[in-house]
Each structure stands twice: as C-alpha cells, then as structure tokens.
Amino acid sequence: MDPIKFRCKECHKRVEAQYTLDSVRASLARQEDTIIFALIERAKFPLNNFGHNRLFGSDEYIGSMINGLVLKTEAVQSKAGRYINPEENPFFPENLPPSAAPDYPFSEFLQGAGASININKEIWEVYFHELIPMFIKCGDDGNHAQSVLADLTLLQAISRRIHYGKFVAEVKFRESPKIYEPLIRAKDSEGLMDELSSESVEERVVKRVERKATVFGQEVSLEYDVSGDTYMINSVASKLYKKYLIPLTKKVQVEYLLKRLD
Ligand SMILES: C=C(O[C@@H]1C=C(C(=O)O)C=C[C@H]1O)C(=O)O
C-alpha cells in the first residue's frame, strides 16, 4: 500500500508545542474527551477476566493477556516513535526497542531529573483494583482481546493525563521561581502541594467532566433524541477525576518539582 502523498505545502511544517498555564489547562480539557470516550468504549464489555489473569502467550512470552498485549503494543509503538514524545510514558519501559521513526525535535520544556518520572506501576494497580470495579460489570463475553485493548486505550489516556502534571509543574515553576525554589530546597512537599493546588480549577474540571460524560454518554437516534446517560458514565467519570486523576496529577507535580533543581 503506497504511503499517503500529501501535496499541501504546509504538510511538513513543524507545529511547535507551546506551554503556558492556559495552554496546558486547555490540553487537559481536550484530554477529558479522550478519557471519557475510552471509558464508554471499555464499559461496552464485561470484565472478561480471562484477559487479566489467566496465562497466555507463546514461546517468547508467557503471562497474562493484558501484560502481553500491553508489552507487545508498547514495543511496536516505541519503534514508531511514541515515546520520544516527552508527554508519553510507557507502562513497561524496561527493554523497550528504540524508535525507528524519523527523529523529531520535541520541545525540551521539562527540566531536571523530574522529567523521567513515571508512576505507571501505581496507575496500573489503581486501574485494575479500584477503577475497573467502579464501572465494569462482571461476566465474560469472549471478547478478551477487544476488552484488553480497550483497557490499554484507557490506561494510556489516563497515564498521559496524570503525567501531564510534569508540564503543569514546569509552567508554574517558571512563572514563580522565587516561590517554588525555597519550597523545593526545603523539600517541603506539603508546601509545594498547597502552592500548586487550585480548588476552584479542580471544581471546574470535575463539573465539566460530569457534563461532558452526560452528553457523550447519550444515545442519539434518527427517530428520537434519548436524553440522559445511557452508559451511566457521568458519575464514574467525575469520581474518576475527583478521587484518582486529579490527586495523582498533583502527586506528579510535587514529585517533579522536588527534582526540578537536581
Ligand atoms: C493541573 C493543575 O494543577 C492542579 C491539578 C488540577 C487537575 O489535576 O485538574 C487542577 C488544578 C490544580 O489543583 C492546574 O493548576 O491547572
């Protein structure tokens, strides 16, 4: 199959990411759509526990299907260059193959040792032990690969959102270095958490997520508009953010700042 031949003179123009407090908050708002739709897609399958626990694989891999599919999918995506983007963090960073994609000069906006923070092991545990039971019905419909890939899509969207906290923290540090530097040098985690937190912004995020999930979760037909939440996902989405995504995003911000001057 021939590669797509773009004829637009703009098609190779580099689109440089700009990081300001407004732009990172706008990116987090756009990521809400991705997460909510990934929740809706995963909720279409029952638990399909086979994919999570039972042994699966072939000569080069024996383990759970979810581990195998995530590990193999990340390896393919790594070769395609996914993880040269500092906004992306793999769940299995050990032994990832190097990118074979054309090099791309991603912004080196993140600074210090905090740039390599990866809390995906914690996200993985929270996802399977606390999030899945929140919204997935018991049962097995045989769609093991499909539901596991829906898990991966949702895991990657959640991970990207939480680790975006590194960019938010860098923006805040650059805006107020004289406030953050003393707190960092004093290793004052609580002081950093207080300084970077904004209750009003968090409340807006949770309310907006609940409204988006109510709208996105509706079923629309040609005969009639069905209002209301078909997938009952709005309460799940707002709880997901309030109880897990926001606290973990702030945790990443604090951990990033503690290493910012290293
Ligand atoms: C992301 C930010 O930092 C914190 C985390 C937030 C979140 O995870 O949604 C929202 C506000 C802040 O408490 C921000 O200030 O926008």
XYZ file of C-alpha atoms and ligand atoms in Angstrom:
278
model
C 0.000 0.000 0.000
C 1.605 3.309 -1.056
C 2.195 5.874 1.691
C -0.087 8.912 1.566
C 1.439 11.605 -0.670
C 0.446 14.986 0.734
C 0.523 17.818 -1.782
C -0.122 20.632 0.685
C 2.963 22.857 1.064
C 2.168 23.199 4.759
C 2.079 19.465 5.427
C 5.687 19.240 6.661
C 5.539 22.473 8.660
C 6.578 21.784 12.273
C 3.845 22.547 14.818
C 5.740 23.506 17.968
C 4.012 22.794 21.305
C 3.694 25.941 23.432
C 3.443 25.504 27.192
C 1.674 28.211 29.215
C -0.776 27.784 32.097
C -3.680 28.454 29.705
C -2.370 26.062 27.046
C -1.664 23.177 29.467
C -5.133 23.600 31.016
C -6.634 23.611 27.515
C -4.753 20.395 26.716
C -6.041 18.777 29.931
C -9.580 19.792 28.920
C -9.128 18.173 25.485
C -7.774 15.032 27.135
C -11.051 14.770 29.094
C -12.847 13.914 25.827
C -10.365 11.111 25.076
C -10.677 9.662 28.579
C -14.492 9.822 28.650
C -14.860 8.116 25.258
C -12.311 5.470 26.287
C -14.399 4.867 29.441
C -17.543 4.479 27.317
C -15.790 2.029 24.956
C -14.404 -0.094 27.820
C -17.807 -0.101 29.549
C -19.296 -1.849 26.493
C -17.521 -5.063 27.562
C -17.946 -7.024 30.787
C -14.918 -7.714 32.976
C -13.605 -10.537 30.726
C -11.250 -11.572 33.494
C -9.509 -14.098 31.208
C -7.610 -11.214 29.718
C -6.375 -10.054 33.094
C -5.276 -13.126 34.951
C -5.091 -16.394 33.030
C -1.807 -17.427 31.399
C -1.474 -16.632 27.725
C 1.272 -16.377 25.208
C 3.633 -18.326 23.030
C 7.310 -19.281 23.060
C 8.635 -15.766 23.628
C 6.053 -14.694 26.211
C 4.072 -16.393 28.973
C 1.907 -14.269 31.272
C -1.476 -12.589 31.407
C -3.025 -11.416 28.152
C -3.204 -7.829 29.373
C 0.506 -7.782 30.236
C 1.397 -9.435 26.949
C -0.716 -7.176 24.765
C 0.406 -4.013 26.541
C 4.063 -5.054 26.429
C 3.935 -6.001 22.742
C 1.814 -2.991 21.746
C 4.150 -0.598 23.537
C 7.134 -2.217 21.781
C 5.548 -1.601 18.377
C 4.540 1.938 19.355
C 8.054 2.591 20.694
C 9.549 1.611 17.318
C 7.040 4.022 15.724
C 8.393 6.798 17.965
C 5.594 7.155 20.515
C 7.939 7.505 23.474
C 10.265 10.112 22.029
C 7.394 12.458 22.858
C 8.010 13.598 26.471
C 4.222 13.668 27.005
C 4.097 9.856 26.643
C 5.216 7.371 29.353
C 5.227 3.569 28.828
C 3.860 1.030 31.328
C 6.756 -1.347 30.565
C 9.768 0.969 29.995
C 12.264 -1.859 30.578
C 13.776 -3.188 27.326
C 11.628 -1.023 25.033
C 13.080 -1.092 21.490
C 14.495 2.233 20.265
C 12.471 4.397 17.898
C 12.895 3.631 14.206
C 10.818 6.693 13.306
C 12.360 9.848 11.806
C 13.766 11.910 14.677
C 11.519 14.796 15.736
C 12.866 17.725 17.782
C 10.248 17.620 20.562
C 10.358 20.584 22.930
C 12.827 20.126 25.818
C 10.482 22.060 28.093
C 10.832 19.710 31.064
C 13.987 20.220 33.176
C 15.920 18.253 35.792
C 15.606 14.662 36.961
C 11.828 15.009 37.318
C 11.405 14.802 33.541
C 11.770 10.997 33.754
C 9.158 10.476 36.492
C 6.915 7.513 35.613
C 4.201 6.406 38.072
C 2.559 3.948 35.669
C 3.092 0.998 38.028
C 0.873 2.825 40.559
C -1.626 3.789 37.847
C -1.785 0.132 36.752
C -2.614 -1.052 40.296
C -5.241 1.686 40.812
C -6.809 0.919 37.414
C -7.297 -2.814 37.914
C -8.023 -2.852 41.641
C -10.096 0.328 42.076
C -11.212 1.818 38.742
C -12.361 -1.310 36.862
C -14.624 -2.444 39.761
C -16.182 1.062 39.715
C -17.786 0.708 36.293
C -17.264 -2.708 34.678
C -19.962 -5.375 35.014
C -18.955 -8.959 35.900
C -19.102 -11.565 33.168
C -17.272 -12.910 30.135
C -18.472 -12.320 26.569
C -15.431 -13.899 24.914
C -14.160 -10.570 23.573
C -10.930 -10.915 25.537
C -8.566 -9.205 23.101
C -11.074 -6.432 22.372
C -11.680 -5.616 26.038
C -7.976 -5.790 26.859
C -7.181 -3.350 24.053
C -9.957 -1.104 25.383
C -8.158 -1.333 28.751
C -4.904 -0.263 27.095
C -6.507 2.709 25.324
C -7.994 3.899 28.598
C -4.793 3.226 30.567
C -2.720 5.228 28.059
C -5.173 8.157 28.146
C -5.199 8.167 31.964
C -1.395 7.895 32.122
C -0.938 10.758 29.653
C -3.255 12.971 31.689
C -1.579 12.252 35.006
C 1.980 12.647 33.683
C 0.966 15.933 32.027
C 1.346 17.162 35.573
C 5.075 17.482 34.792
C 4.312 20.174 32.199
C 1.891 21.964 34.526
C 4.531 21.955 37.278
C 7.222 23.340 34.948
C 4.890 26.139 33.817
C 4.127 27.044 37.440
C 7.819 26.913 38.390
C 8.792 29.219 35.515
C 6.011 31.665 36.446
C 7.044 31.867 40.133
C 10.580 30.554 40.705
C 11.025 32.694 43.831
C 8.013 30.957 45.423
C 8.867 27.401 44.399
C 12.680 27.352 44.813
C 12.662 27.768 48.653
C 9.970 25.071 48.967
C 11.995 22.737 46.723
C 15.256 23.345 48.606
C 13.402 22.709 51.910
C 11.933 19.506 50.393
C 8.575 20.858 51.594
C 6.141 18.516 49.814
C 3.137 19.865 51.701
C 4.094 23.443 50.933
C 4.514 22.578 47.241
C 1.132 20.805 47.200
C -0.567 23.834 48.777
C 1.112 26.252 46.356
C 0.314 24.338 43.168
C -3.276 23.410 44.118
C -6.283 25.387 42.941
C -9.592 24.229 44.416
C -11.625 26.398 42.044
C -9.923 24.949 38.969
C -10.418 21.413 40.285
C -14.132 22.065 40.888
C -14.500 23.357 37.296
C -12.697 20.286 35.956
C -14.956 17.846 37.849
C -18.153 19.710 36.851
C -17.055 19.915 33.193
C -16.169 16.211 33.095
C -19.557 15.293 34.562
C -21.373 17.409 31.961
C -19.280 16.062 29.071
C -19.853 12.453 30.194
C -23.607 13.080 30.432
C -23.671 14.418 26.863
C -21.197 11.926 25.356
C -22.973 9.033 27.107
C -26.319 9.786 25.475
C -27.741 7.587 22.748
C -28.976 9.610 19.772
C -31.156 8.014 17.087
C -32.790 9.375 13.901
C -36.237 8.741 15.342
C -35.756 10.498 18.663
C -33.142 12.042 20.909
C -32.619 9.985 24.029
C -31.595 12.310 26.824
C -29.980 11.005 29.943
C -26.901 8.960 30.452
C -27.129 5.695 28.545
C -23.837 4.358 29.849
C -24.222 5.769 33.361
C -20.691 7.057 32.846
C -21.098 10.620 34.164
C -20.897 9.702 37.828
C -17.990 7.330 37.114
C -16.088 9.974 35.173
C -16.440 12.693 37.809
C -15.471 10.263 40.591
C -12.513 9.048 38.497
C -11.240 12.586 38.247
C -12.008 13.713 41.812
C -10.679 10.625 43.592
C -7.874 9.492 41.288
C -6.814 11.590 38.294
C -6.544 14.986 39.994
C -4.742 13.706 43.132
C -2.304 11.660 41.020
C -1.691 14.604 38.666
C -0.854 16.742 41.707
C 1.383 13.978 43.069
C 3.327 14.022 39.795
C 3.609 17.819 40.036
C 5.076 17.635 43.547
C 7.474 14.812 42.657
C 8.583 16.702 39.527
C 9.206 19.924 41.465
C 11.157 18.123 44.215
C 13.625 17.046 41.499
C 13.452 20.281 39.480
C 16.731 21.686 40.814
C 18.637 18.372 40.695
C -3.461 20.928 36.696
C -3.368 21.929 37.600
O -2.872 21.730 38.870
C -3.717 21.146 39.895
C -4.384 19.931 39.383
C -5.568 20.042 38.720
C -6.117 18.846 37.940
O -5.480 17.763 38.038
O -7.120 19.011 37.218
C -6.312 21.247 38.734
C -5.867 22.316 39.489
C -4.713 22.185 40.395
O -5.141 21.857 41.707
C -3.783 23.319 37.262
O -3.466 24.225 38.049
O -4.423 23.500 36.185
